[in-house]
XYZ file of C-alpha atoms in Angstrom:
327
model
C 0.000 0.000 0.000
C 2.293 2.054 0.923
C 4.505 1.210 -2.252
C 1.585 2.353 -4.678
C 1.038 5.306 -2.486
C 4.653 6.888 -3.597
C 4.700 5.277 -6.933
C 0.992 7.261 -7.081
C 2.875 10.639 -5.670
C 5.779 10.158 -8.406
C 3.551 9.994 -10.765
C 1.840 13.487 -9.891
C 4.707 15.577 -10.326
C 6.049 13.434 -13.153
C 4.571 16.024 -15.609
C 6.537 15.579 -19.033
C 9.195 13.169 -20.287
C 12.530 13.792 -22.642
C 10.425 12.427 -25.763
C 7.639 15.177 -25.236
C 9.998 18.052 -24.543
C 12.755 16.703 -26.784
C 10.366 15.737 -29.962
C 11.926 18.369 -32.466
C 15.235 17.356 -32.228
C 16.904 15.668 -34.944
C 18.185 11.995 -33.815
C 21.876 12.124 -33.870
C 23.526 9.815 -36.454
C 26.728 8.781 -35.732
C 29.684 7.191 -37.750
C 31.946 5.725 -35.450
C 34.499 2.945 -36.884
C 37.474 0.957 -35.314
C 40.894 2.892 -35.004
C 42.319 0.474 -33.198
C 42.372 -3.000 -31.915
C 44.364 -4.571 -28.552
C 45.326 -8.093 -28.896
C 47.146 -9.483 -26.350
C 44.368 -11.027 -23.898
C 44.297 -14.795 -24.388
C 40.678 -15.224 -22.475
C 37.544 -13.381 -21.490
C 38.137 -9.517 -21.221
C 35.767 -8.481 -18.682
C 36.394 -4.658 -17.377
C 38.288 -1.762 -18.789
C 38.913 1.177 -17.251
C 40.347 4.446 -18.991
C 43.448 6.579 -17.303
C 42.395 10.283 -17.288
C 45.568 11.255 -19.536
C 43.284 9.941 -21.942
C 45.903 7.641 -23.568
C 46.404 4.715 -21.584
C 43.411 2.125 -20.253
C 43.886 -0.891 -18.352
C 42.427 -4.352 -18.790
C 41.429 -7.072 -16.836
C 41.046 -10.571 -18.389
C 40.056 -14.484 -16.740
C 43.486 -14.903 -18.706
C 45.195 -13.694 -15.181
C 46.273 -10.939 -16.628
C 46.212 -6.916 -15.809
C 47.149 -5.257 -19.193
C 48.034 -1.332 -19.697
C 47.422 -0.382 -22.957
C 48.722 2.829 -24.873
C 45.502 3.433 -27.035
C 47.588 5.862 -29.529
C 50.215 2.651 -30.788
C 47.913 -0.475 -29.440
C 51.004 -1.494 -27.475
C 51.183 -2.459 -24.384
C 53.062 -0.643 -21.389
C 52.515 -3.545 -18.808
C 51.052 -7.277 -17.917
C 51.006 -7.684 -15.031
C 49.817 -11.704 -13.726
C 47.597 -12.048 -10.890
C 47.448 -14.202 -7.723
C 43.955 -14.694 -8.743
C 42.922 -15.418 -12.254
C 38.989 -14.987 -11.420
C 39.428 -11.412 -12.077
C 35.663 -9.252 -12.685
C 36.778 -5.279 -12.374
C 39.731 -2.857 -12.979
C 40.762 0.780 -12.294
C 43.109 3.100 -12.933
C 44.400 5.800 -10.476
C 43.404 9.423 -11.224
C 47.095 10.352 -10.836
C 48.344 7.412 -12.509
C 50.292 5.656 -10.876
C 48.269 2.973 -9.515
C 46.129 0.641 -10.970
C 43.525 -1.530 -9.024
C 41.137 -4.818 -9.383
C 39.552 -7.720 -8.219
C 36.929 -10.676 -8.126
C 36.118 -14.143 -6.853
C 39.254 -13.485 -4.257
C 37.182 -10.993 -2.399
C 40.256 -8.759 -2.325
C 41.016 -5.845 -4.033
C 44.949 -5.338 -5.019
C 46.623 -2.420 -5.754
C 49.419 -1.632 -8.148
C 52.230 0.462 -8.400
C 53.121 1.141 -11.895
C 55.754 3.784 -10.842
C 58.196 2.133 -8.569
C 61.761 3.177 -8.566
C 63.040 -0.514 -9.800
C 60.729 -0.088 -12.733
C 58.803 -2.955 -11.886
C 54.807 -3.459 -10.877
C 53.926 -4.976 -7.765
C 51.447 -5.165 -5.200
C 51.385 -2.283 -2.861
C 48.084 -3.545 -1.079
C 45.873 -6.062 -0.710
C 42.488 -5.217 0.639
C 40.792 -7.890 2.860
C 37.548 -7.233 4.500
C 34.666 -7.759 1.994
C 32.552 -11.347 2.637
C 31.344 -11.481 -1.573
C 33.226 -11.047 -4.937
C 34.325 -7.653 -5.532
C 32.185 -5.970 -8.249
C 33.650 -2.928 -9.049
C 36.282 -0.596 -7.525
C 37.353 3.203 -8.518
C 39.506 5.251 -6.703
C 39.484 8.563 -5.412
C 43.112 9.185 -5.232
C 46.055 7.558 -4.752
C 45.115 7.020 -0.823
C 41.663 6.187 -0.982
C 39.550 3.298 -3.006
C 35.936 3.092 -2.929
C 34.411 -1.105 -3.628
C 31.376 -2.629 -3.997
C 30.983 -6.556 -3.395
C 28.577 -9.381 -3.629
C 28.135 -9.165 0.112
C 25.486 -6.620 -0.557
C 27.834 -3.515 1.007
C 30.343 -1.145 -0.416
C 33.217 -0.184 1.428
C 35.845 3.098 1.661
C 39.143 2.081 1.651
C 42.260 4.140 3.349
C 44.996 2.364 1.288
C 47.808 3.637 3.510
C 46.841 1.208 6.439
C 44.700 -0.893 4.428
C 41.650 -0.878 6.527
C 37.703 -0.288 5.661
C 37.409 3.392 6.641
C 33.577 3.616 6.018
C 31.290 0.646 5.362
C 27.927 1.571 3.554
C 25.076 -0.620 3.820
C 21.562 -0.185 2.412
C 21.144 -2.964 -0.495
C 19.332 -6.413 -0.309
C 21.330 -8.027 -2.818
C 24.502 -7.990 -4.687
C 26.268 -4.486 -5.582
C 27.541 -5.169 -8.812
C 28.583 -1.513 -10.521
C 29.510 2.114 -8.339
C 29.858 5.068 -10.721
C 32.077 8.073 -8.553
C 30.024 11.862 -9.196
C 33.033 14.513 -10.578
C 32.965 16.008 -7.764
C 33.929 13.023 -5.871
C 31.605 13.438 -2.576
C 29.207 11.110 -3.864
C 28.673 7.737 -5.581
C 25.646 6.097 -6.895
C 25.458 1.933 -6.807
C 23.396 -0.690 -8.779
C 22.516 -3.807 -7.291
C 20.496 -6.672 -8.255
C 17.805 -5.872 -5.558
C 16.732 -4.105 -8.952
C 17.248 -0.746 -7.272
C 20.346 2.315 -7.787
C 21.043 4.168 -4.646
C 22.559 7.931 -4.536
C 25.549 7.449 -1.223
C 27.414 10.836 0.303
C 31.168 9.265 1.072
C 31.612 12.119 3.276
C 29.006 11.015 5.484
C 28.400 7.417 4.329
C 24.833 7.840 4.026
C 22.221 6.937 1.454
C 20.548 9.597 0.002
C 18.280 8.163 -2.969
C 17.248 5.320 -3.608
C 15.829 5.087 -7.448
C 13.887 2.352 -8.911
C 12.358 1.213 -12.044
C 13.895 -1.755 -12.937
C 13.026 -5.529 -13.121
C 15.764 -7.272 -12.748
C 19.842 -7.229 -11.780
C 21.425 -3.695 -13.017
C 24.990 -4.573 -14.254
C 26.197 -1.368 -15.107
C 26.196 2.039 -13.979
C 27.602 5.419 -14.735
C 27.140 9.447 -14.091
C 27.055 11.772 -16.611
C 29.419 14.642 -16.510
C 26.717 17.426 -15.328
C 26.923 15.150 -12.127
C 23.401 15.218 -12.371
C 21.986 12.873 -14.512
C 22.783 8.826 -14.769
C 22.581 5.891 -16.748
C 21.767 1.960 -15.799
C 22.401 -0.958 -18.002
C 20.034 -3.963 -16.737
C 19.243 -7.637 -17.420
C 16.058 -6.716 -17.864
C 17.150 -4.974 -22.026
C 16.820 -1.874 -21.032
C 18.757 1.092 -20.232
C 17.797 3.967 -18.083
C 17.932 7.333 -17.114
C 17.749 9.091 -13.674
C 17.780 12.896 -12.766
C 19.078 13.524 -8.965
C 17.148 16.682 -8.590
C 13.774 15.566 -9.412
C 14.303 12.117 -8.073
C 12.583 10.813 -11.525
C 13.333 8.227 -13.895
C 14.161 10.744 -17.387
C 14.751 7.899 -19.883
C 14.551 4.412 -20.837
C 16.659 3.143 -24.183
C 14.847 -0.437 -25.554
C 13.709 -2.053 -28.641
C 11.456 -4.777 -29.397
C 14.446 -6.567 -31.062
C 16.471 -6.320 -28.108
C 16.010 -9.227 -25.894
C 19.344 -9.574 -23.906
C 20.959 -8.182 -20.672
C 23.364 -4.753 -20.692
C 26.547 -5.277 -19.338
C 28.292 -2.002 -19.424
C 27.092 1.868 -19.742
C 28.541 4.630 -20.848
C 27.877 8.499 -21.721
C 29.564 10.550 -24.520
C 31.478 13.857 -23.300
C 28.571 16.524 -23.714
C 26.030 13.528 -22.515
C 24.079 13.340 -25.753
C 25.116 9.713 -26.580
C 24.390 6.889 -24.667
C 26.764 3.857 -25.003
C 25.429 0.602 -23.938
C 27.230 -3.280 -24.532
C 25.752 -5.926 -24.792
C 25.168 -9.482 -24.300
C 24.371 -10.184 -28.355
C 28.267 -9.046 -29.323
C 26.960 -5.363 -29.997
C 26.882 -1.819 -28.436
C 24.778 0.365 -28.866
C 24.625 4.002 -29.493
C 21.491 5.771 -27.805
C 20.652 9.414 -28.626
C 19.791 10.155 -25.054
C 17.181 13.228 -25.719
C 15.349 11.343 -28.638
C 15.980 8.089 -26.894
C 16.476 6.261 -30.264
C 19.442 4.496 -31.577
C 22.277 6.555 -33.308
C 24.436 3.885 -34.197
C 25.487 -0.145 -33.822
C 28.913 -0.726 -33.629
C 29.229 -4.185 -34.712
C 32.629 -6.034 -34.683
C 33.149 -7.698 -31.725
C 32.372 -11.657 -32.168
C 31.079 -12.220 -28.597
C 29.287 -10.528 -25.383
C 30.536 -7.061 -25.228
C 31.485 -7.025 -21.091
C 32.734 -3.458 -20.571
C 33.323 -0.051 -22.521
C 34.278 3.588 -21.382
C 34.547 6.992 -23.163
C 37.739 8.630 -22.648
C 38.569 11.882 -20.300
C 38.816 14.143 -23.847
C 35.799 12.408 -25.099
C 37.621 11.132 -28.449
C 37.404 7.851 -27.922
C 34.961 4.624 -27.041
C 37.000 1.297 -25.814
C 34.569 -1.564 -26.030
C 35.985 -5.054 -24.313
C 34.923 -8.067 -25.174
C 34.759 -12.071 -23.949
C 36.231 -12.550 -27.877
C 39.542 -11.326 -25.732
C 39.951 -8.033 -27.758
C 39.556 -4.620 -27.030
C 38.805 -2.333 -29.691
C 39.169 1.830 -29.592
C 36.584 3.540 -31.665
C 36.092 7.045 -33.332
């Protein structure tokens, strides 16, 4: 009762949509092709996570390795093997100079790419989650935020490797965070269904958001810090405004019939990029909330893409073990 009685109040003040408001607007066409392509992955890629000089991106594959790419010469600067081959998320250090992941261990592990013997190795491990590790970004080189199957994400002081702040609020699985620009707040996806809005200063929830109907896989702000995106196994991708605690958006076809796995916006927040599970991605113009584009090339499930700092360039990975740089 209770449940009907808000959806019932949403609905009041819900008084337009993006396709009403947005209906003269040309749909954006797009002509995006593949610059470049990074072999070197012998298994599954399944995260990728750009470095904000724009240039580099790291890679995490089930092949036990931790690549760093240079996206300008497809070559790569590192491979680093990992204690744990059951690898499902990587990050790279704002600063870079770390690098970060994690998975079925339960840990996360830090990197140092810039040590004074020239070598990588691990500067941390991170022990205190009771699930998988979903996702992890950091927030500089002494801080790491995480999310885990244990239904909790956790703030990390990398220094003395302990929890710092614990945030709890979801009924099932966290599987994606997505860090606001301004870096005091977070938003999580979980497979309760629901996205929640966190303040790391205070380690509070804020917002919770639903709409949903199954497991959201993917999430990620767009650079107004205002607006964000879900990918879901439910075929649909969605959009959420902060300020009017509404869902905006939601990007679907009839011919789409399989899960997201990854979520992206475009620089200016006009394009949405969305991967997967049938080997494409798809390009969503976000106002007209049609498709712009299909990048097809990959030859299985597209598991992760990002949009570089500059905006330039789209990295798709994929479980054919390639990652692929588009413009």
């Amino acid at each position: 009762h209770l449940s009907s009685g808000i959806n019932a109040e949403y609905g009041e003040v819900c008084d337009t949509d993006l396709v009403n408001e947005c209906g003269n607007v040309e749909v954006l066409k797009l002509a995006i092709r593949v610059r470049k392509t990074l072999r070197g992955h012998l298994s599954k890629v399944y995260a990728m996570d750009w470095a904000t000089d724009s240039r580099h991106l790291v890679s995490a594959s089930q092949d036990g390795k931790l690549i760093v790419w240079d996206a300008y010469t497809a070559n790569k600067v590192h491979a680093i093997p990992l204690r744990s081959s059951w690898v499902m998320t990587c990050t790279y250090a704002p600063s870079g100079n770390f690098v970060a992941c994690g998975g079925l261990d339960n840990l996360c592990s830090i990197y140092n790419l810039k040590t004074k013997e020239g070598n990588v190795r691990v500067t941390r491990e991170l022990a205190g989650h009771n699930g998988y590790l979903s996702c992890c970004r950091f927030l500089s080189d002494k801080q790491i935020l995480t999310s885990s199957g244990d239904t909790t994400c956790a703030l990390w002081d990398i220094e003395t490797g302990q929890q710092t702040t614990t945030l709890t609020g979801h009924e099932g699985d966290v599987n994606c965070i997505s860090l606001a620009p301004d870096m005091n707040t977070f938003i999580s996806g979980s497979c309760d269904t629901t996205t929640k809005l966190w303040d790391i200063r205070d380690g509070m929830s804020n917002q919770t958001f639903h709409g949903h109907e199954l497991d959201i896989n993917s999430i990620a702000f767009m650079s107004n810090g205002l607006n964000f995106a879900t990918g879901s196994d439910d075929a649909t991708c969605r959009m959420f405004d902060i300020r009017s605690d509404q869902q905006l958006g939601c990007y679907t076809g009839e011919s789409i019939v399989c899960g997201i796995t990854s979520v992206a916006f475009s620089k200016s927040g006009r394009i949405l990029f969305a991967g997967y599970d049938d080997y494409n991605c798809h390009c969503w113009d976000v106002l007209r909330q049609e498709r712009s584009a299909q990048l097809m090339s990959h030859e299985n499930r597209v598991s992760c893409l990002g949009v570089n700092e500059d905006g330039m360039a789209l990295c798709t990975g994929s479980w054919d073990s390639f990652l692929k740089i588009w413009n």
